[in-house]
Coordinates of C-alpha atoms in Angstrom, one line a residue:
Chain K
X1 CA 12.2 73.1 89.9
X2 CA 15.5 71.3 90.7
X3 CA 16.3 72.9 93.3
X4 CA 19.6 72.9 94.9
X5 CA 19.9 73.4 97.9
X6 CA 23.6 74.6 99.0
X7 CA 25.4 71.8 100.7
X8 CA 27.6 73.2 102.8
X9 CA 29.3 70.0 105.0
X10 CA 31.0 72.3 107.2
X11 CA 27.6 74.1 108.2
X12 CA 25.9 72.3 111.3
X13 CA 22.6 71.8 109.1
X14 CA 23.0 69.7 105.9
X15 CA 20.2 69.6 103.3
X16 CA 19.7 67.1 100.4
X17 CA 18.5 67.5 97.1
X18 CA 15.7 66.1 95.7
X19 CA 17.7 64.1 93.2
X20 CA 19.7 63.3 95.8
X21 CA 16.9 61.9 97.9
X22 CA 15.0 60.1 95.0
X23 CA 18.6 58.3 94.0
X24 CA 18.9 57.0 98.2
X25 CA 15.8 55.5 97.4
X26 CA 16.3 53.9 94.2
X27 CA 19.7 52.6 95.7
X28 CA 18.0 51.7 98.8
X29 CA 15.3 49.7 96.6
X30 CA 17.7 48.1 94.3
X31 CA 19.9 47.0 97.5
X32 CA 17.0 45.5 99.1
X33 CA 16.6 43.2 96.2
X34 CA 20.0 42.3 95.7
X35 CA 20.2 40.9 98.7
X36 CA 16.9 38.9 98.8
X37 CA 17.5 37.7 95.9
X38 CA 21.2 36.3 96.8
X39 CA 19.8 35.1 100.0
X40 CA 16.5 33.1 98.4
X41 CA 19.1 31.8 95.4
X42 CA 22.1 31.0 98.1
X43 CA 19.3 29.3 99.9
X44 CA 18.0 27.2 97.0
X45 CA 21.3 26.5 95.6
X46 CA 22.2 25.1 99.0
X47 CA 19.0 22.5 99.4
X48 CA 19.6 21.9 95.4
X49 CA 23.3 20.9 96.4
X50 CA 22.6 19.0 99.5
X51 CA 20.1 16.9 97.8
X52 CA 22.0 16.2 94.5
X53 CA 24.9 15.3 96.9
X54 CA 22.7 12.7 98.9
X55 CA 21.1 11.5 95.6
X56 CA 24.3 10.7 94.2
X57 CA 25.6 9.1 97.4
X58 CA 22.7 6.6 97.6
X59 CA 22.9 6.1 93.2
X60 CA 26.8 5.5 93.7
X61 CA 26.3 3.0 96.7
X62 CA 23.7 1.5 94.6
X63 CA 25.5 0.8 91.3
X64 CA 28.1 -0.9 93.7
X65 CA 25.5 -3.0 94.9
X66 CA 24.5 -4.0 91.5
X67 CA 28.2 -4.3 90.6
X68 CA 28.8 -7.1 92.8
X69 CA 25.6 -8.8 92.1
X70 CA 27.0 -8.9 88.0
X71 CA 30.4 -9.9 89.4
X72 CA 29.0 -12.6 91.3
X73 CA 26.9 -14.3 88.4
X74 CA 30.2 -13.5 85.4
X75 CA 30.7 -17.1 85.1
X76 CA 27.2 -17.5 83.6
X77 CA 27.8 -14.4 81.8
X78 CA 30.8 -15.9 80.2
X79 CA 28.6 -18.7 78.8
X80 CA 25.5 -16.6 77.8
X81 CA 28.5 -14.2 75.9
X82 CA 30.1 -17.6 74.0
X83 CA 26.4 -19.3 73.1
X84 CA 26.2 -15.8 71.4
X85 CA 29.4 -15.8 69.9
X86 CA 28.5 -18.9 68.5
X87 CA 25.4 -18.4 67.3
X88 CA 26.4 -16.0 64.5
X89 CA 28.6 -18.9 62.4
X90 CA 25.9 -21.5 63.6
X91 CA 23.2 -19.6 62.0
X92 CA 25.4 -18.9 58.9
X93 CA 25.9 -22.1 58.5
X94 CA 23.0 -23.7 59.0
X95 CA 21.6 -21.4 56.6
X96 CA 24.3 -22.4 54.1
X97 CA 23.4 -26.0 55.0
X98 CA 20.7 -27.3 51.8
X99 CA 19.0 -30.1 52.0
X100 CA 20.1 -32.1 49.6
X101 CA 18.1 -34.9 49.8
X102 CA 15.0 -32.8 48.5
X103 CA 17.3 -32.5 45.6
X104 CA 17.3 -37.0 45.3
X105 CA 13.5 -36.1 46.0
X106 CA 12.8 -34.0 42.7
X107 CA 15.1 -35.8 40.7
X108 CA 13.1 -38.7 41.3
X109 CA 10.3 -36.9 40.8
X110 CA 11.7 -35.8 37.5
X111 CA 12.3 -39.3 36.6
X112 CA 9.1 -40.9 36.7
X113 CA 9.6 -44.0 34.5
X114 CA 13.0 -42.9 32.9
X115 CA 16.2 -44.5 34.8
X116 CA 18.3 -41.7 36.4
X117 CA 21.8 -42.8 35.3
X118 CA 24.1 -39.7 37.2
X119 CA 23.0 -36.8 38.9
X120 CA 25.6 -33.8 39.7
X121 CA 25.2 -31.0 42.3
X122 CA 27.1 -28.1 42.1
X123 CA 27.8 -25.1 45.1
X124 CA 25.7 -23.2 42.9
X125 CA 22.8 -25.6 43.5
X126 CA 22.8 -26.2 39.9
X127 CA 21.8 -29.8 39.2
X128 CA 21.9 -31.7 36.0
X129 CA 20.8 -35.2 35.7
X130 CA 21.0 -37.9 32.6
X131 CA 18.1 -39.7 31.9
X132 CA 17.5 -43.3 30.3
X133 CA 14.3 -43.9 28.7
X134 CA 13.2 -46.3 26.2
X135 CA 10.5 -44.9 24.8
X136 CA 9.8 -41.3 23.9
X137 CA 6.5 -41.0 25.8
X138 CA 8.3 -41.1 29.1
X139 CA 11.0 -38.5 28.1
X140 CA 7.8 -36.8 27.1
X141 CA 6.4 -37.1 30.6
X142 CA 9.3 -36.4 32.4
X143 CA 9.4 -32.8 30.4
X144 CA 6.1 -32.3 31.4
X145 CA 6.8 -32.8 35.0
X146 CA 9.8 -30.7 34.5
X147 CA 7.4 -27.7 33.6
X148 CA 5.5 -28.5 36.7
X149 CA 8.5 -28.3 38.8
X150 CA 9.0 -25.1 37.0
X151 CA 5.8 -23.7 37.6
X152 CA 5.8 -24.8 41.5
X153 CA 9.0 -22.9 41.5
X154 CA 10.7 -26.0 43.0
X155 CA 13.4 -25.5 40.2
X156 CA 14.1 -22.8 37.6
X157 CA 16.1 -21.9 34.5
X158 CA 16.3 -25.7 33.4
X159 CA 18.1 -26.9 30.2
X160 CA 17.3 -29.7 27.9
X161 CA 20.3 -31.7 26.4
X162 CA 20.0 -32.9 23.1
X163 CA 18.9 -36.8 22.7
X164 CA 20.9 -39.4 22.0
X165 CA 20.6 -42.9 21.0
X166 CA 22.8 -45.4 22.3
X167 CA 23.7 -48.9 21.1
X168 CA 21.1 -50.0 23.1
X169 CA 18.3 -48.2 21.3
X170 CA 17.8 -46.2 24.7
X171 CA 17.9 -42.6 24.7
X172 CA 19.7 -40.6 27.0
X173 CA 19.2 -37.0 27.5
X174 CA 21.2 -34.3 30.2
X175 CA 18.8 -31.9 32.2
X176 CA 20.2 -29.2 34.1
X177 CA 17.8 -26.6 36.5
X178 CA 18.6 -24.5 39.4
X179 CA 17.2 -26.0 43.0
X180 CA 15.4 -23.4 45.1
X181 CA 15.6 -24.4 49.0
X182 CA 12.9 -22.8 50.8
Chain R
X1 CA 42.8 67.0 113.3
X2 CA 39.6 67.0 115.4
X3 CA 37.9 68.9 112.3
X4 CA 38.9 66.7 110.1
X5 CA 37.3 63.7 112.0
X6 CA 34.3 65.6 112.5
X7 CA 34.4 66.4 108.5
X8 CA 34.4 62.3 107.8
X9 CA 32.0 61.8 110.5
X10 CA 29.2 64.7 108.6
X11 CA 30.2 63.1 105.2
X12 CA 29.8 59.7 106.4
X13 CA 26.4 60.3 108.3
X14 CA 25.7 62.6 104.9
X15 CA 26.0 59.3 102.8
X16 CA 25.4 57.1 104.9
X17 CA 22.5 55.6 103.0
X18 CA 24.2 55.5 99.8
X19 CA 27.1 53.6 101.5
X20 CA 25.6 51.2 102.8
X21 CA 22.8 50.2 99.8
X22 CA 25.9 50.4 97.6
X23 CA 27.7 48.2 99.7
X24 CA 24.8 45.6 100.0
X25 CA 24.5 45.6 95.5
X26 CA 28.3 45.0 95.5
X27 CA 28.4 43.2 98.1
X28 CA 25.4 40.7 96.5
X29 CA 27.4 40.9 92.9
X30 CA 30.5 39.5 94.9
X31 CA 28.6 37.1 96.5
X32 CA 26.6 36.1 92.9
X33 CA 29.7 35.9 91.2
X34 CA 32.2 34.5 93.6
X35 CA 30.0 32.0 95.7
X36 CA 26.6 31.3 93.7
X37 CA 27.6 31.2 89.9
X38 CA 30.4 28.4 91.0
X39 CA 28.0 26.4 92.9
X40 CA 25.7 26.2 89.8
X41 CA 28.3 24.6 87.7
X42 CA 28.6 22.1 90.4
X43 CA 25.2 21.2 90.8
X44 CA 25.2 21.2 87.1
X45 CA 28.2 18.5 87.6
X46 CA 26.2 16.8 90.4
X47 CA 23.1 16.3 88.1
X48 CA 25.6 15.1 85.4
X49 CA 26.9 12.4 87.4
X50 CA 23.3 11.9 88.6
X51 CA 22.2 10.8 85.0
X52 CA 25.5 9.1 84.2
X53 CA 25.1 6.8 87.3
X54 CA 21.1 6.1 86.8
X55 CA 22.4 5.3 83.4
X56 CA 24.8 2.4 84.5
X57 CA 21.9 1.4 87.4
X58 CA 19.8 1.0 84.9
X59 CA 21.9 -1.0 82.4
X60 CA 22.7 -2.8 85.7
X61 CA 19.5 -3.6 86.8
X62 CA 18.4 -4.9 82.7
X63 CA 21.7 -7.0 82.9
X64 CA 20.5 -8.7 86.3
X65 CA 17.3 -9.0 85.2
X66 CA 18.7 -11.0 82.0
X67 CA 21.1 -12.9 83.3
X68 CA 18.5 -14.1 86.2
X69 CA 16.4 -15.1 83.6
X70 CA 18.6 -17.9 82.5
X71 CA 19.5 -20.8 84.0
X72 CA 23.1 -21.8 84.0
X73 CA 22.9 -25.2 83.6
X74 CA 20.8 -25.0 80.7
X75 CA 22.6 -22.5 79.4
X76 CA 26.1 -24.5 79.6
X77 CA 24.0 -27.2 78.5
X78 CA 23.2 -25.3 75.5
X79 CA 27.2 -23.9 75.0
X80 CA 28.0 -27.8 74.6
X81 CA 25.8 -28.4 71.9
X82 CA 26.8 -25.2 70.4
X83 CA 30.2 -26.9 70.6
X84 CA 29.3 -30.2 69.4
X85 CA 28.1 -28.4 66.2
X86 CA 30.7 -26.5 65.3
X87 CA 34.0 -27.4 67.6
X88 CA 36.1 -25.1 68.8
X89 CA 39.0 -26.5 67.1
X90 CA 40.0 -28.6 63.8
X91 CA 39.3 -32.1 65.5
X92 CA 40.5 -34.8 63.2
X93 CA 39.3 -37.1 65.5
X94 CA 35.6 -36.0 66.8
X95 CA 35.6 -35.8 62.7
X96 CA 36.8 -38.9 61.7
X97 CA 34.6 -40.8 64.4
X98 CA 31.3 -38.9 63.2
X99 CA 32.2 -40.3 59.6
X100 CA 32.5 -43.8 61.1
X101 CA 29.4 -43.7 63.3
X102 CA 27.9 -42.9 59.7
X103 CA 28.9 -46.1 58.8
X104 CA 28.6 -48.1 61.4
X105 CA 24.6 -46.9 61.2
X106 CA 24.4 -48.5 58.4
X107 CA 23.4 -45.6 56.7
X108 CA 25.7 -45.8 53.7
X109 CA 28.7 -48.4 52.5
X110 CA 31.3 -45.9 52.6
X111 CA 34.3 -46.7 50.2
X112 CA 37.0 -44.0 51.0
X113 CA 37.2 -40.7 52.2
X114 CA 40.4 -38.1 52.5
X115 CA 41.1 -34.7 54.0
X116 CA 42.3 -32.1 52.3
X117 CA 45.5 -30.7 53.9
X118 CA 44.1 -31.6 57.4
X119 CA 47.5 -29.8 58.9
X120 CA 48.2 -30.3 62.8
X121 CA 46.1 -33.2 64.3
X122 CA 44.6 -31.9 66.7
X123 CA 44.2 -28.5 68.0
X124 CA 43.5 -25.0 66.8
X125 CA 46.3 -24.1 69.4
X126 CA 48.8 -25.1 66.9
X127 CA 47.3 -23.2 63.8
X128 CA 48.9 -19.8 62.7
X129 CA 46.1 -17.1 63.9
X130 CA 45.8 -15.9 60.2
X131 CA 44.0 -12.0 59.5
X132 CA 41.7 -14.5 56.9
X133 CA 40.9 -16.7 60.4
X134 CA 39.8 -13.7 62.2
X135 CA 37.7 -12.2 59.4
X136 CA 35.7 -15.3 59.1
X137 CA 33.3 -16.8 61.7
X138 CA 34.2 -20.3 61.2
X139 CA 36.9 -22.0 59.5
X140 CA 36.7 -25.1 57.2
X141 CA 38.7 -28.3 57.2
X142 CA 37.6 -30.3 53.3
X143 CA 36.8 -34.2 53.0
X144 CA 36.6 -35.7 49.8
X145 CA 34.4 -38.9 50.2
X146 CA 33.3 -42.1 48.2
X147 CA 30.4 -44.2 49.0
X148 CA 28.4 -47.3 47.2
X149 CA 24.1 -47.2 47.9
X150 CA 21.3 -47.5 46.6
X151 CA 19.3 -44.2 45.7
X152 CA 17.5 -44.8 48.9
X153 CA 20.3 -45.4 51.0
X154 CA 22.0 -42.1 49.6
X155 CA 18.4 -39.9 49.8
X156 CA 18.5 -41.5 53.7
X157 CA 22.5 -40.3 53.9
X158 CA 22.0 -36.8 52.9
X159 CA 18.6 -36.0 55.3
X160 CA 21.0 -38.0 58.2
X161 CA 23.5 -35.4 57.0
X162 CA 21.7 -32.9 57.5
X163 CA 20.1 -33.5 61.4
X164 CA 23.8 -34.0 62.5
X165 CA 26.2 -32.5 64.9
X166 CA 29.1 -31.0 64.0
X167 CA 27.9 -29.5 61.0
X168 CA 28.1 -30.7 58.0
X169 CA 28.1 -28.4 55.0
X170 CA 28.3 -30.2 51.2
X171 CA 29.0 -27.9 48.4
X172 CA 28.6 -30.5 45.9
X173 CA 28.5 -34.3 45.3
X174 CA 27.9 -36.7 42.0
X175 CA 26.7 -39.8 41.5
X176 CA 26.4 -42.5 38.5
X177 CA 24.8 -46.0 38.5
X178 CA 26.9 -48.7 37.9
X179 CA 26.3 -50.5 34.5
X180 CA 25.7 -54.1 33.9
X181 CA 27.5 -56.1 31.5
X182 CA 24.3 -56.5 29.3
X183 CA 24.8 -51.9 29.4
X184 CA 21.3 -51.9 31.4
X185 CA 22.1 -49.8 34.9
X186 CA 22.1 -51.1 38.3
X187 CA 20.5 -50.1 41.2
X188 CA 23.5 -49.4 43.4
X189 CA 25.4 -46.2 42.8
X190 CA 28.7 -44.5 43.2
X191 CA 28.8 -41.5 45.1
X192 CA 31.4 -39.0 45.5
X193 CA 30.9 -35.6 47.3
X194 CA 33.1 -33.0 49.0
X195 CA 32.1 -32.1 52.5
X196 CA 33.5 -29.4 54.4
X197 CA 33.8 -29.8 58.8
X198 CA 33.2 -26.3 59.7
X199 CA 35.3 -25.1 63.5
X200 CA 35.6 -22.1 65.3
X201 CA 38.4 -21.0 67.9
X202 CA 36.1 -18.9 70.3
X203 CA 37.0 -15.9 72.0
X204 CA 36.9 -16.1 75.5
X205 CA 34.8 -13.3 76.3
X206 CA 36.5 -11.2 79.6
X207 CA 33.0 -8.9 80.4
X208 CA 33.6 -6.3 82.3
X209 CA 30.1 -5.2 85.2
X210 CA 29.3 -2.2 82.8
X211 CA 29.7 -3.9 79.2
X212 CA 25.8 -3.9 78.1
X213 CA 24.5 -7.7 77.3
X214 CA 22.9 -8.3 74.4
X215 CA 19.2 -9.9 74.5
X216 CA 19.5 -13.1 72.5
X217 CA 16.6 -13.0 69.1
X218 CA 13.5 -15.5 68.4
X219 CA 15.9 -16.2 66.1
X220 CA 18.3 -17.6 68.4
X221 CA 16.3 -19.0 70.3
X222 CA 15.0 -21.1 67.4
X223 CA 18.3 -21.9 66.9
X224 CA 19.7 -23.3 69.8
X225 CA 16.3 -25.5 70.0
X226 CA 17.3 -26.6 66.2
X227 CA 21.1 -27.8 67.3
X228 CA 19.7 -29.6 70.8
X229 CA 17.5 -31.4 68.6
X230 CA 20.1 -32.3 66.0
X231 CA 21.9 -35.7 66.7
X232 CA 25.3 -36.3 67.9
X233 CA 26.7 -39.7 66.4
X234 CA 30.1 -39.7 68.0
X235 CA 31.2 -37.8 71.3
X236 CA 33.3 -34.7 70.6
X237 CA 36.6 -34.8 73.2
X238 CA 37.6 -31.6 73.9
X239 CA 41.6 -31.0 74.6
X240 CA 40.5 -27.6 76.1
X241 CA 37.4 -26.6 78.7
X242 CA 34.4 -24.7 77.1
X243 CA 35.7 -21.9 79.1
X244 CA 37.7 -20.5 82.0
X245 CA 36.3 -20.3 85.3
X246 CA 37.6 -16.9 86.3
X247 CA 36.7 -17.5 90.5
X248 CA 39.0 -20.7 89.9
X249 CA 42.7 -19.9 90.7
X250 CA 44.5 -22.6 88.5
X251 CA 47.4 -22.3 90.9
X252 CA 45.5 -23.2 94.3
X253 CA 44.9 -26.8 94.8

């Protein structure tokens, strides 16, 4: 079926083969795409690049813009940079910071009728506090109220000294506890 | 010769189709590789930069919009009383006078008070810049302090103590009553407590346009209402300003 046909170039008529013809036309085809194809992509890729170019003109004249509007307010940026600076320590410290008198406050609660004769505070907000009392119904009470103070979690882990009697037929006793600060 | 031209000319005519469509395809490769494939990598770049720069706009534009919403006044207003609660430098003096204002309020009978290894007077310009200093936020100058009150009067001292500017931070204190001759206690008591004057040598902060600001917290603001609120009992003189003005050329008159 393939049939050649005898090419002779020096004869004044030339025939082509089929395969010959049918690979013109495939070339022909494929050429004809090529170059659309590099024309529509060269012609995309140029708007693409002429816009991205502009885009980035108008961004980069903007961020100056905004540049020297920063510049021009730094001085208050200074400030709003150093109230921040010192807020951190501020706020540690101020969290450190206990009130201590709530601490007078619930060792006079403690007391009740009892005399408070010292009272120690310790970094550890551990407090202990000697009581005075002459009878034992208010060193009762005032381990009553130190349940209380217990139970309202005002203080916790609390220790009783043992009592004493002094020459003065009063009774002394130490109480230690934790303070919780809320 | 003449054949031979005439030979090219059949061949060429021959071809001709073949030469030409293969020319176009290598021709377009050239093109695709040489001309196109570079200009994708630079629109690539392009839309890179693109990003990068609507990224600074945008941090721009948030820092603007945060700095605007502040006014500078009120915020050096609010750096002062930052200042006045925890100085920028070991100030015997603004310390001392704070302790005597206590006094003077009436607030307590104060009997004695020391510091402990105050060092140079005054400034934090003439303290060693230690690693320890740098590590912590604040540093602490100690006071040892004696006072005579009634339980009242010390109950009144420590909530006083604890409204003031600078801050005061007391790790621990002890007090006794005072005995009678006939052993019964008195009302007045002794007390003793160590107190530590907290400072802080700031950092000057030297922002650059694109440095992102932080927003400040509830948290802060809470804070900074708490210290304008807190009482100053003696004026805090400052050897150095709160901070450089950087428009200000110190040499021009």
């Amino acid at each position: 079926m393939a049939k050649l046909v005898d090419i002779n170039l020096l004869s004044s008529s030339t025939t082509k083969s089929v395969r010959y013809i049918m690979l013109e036309q495939i070339l022909r085809k494929v050429a004809f795409v090529a170059v659309t194809l590099v024309i529509i992509f060269g012609l995309g890729e140029s708007m693409a690049y002429l816009y991205f170019t502009g885009k980035l003109q108008s961004a980069i004249s903007r961020k100056t813009e905004l540049i020297d509007n920063v510049s021009q307010s730094v001085e208050k940026e200074i400030v709003y940079r150093m109230l921040l600076q010192y807020l951190e320590p501020i706020g540690v410290l101020t969290k450190r910071q206990v009130p201590l008198d709530e601490v007078i406050a619930t060792v006079r609660q403690l007391a009740g009728d009892t005399a408070i004769r010292s009272i120690g505070f310790t970094a550890d907000h551990r407090v202990s506090v000697r009581f005075a009392f002459l009878n034992l119904e208010s060193g009762l009470d005032m381990v009553a109220t130190l349940v209380n103070l217990v139970d309202e979690k005002v203080i916790e882990d609390p220790t009783l000294g043992s009592v004493s009697i002094a020459e003065s037929e009063e009774y002394t006793v130490t109480v230690s506890f934790t303070h919780n600060f809320l | 010769m003449n054949l031979t031209r005439r030979k090219l000319k059949r061949i060429l005519r021959y071809h001709v189709t073949i030469i030409v469509s293969g020319s176009a395809i290598v021709s377009s490769l050239l093109i695709l590789v040489l001309v196109l494939v570079p200009t994708v990598s630079k629109i690539q770049t392009l839309i890179r930069e693109n990003e990068t720069i609507f990224e600074d706009i945008t941090l721009l534009e948030s820092k603007i919009d945060l700095l605007d919403s502040y006014d500078a006044t009120i915020l050096a207003n609010n750096l002062t009383s930052l200042v006045d609660a925890l100085p920028q430098e070991k100030s015997l003096g603004y310390f001392i006078s704070t302790i005597g204002a206590i006094e003077q309020e009436q607030i307590i009978d104060i009997s004695s008070y020391a510091f402990e290894a105050p060092g140079s007077i005054s400034t934090g310009s003439a303290e060693p810049a230690s690693k320890k200093a740098a590590d912590n936020p604040y540093e602490s100058l100690s006071m040892t302090l004696s006072a005579i009150g009634s339980l009242d009067e010390i109950q009144n001292l420590f909530q006083t103590v604890g409204t003031l500017k600078p801050i005061l931070s007391v790790p621990g204190f002890s007090l006794s009553f005072r005995l009678n001759e006939d052993g019964s206690a008195d009302n007045i008591a002794r007390l003793s407590l160590t107190a530590d004057f907290n400072y802080r040598k700031p950092k000057i902060p030297r922002p650059a346009p694109l440095d992102p600001l932080p927003r400040m917290t509830d948290d802060d603001s809470e804070l900074l209402t708490d210290i304008g609120d807190r009482i100053l009992l003696a004026k805090n003189e400052r050897s150095e300003p709160l901070y450089f003005q950087p428009g200000r050329n110190p040499f021009s008159n």
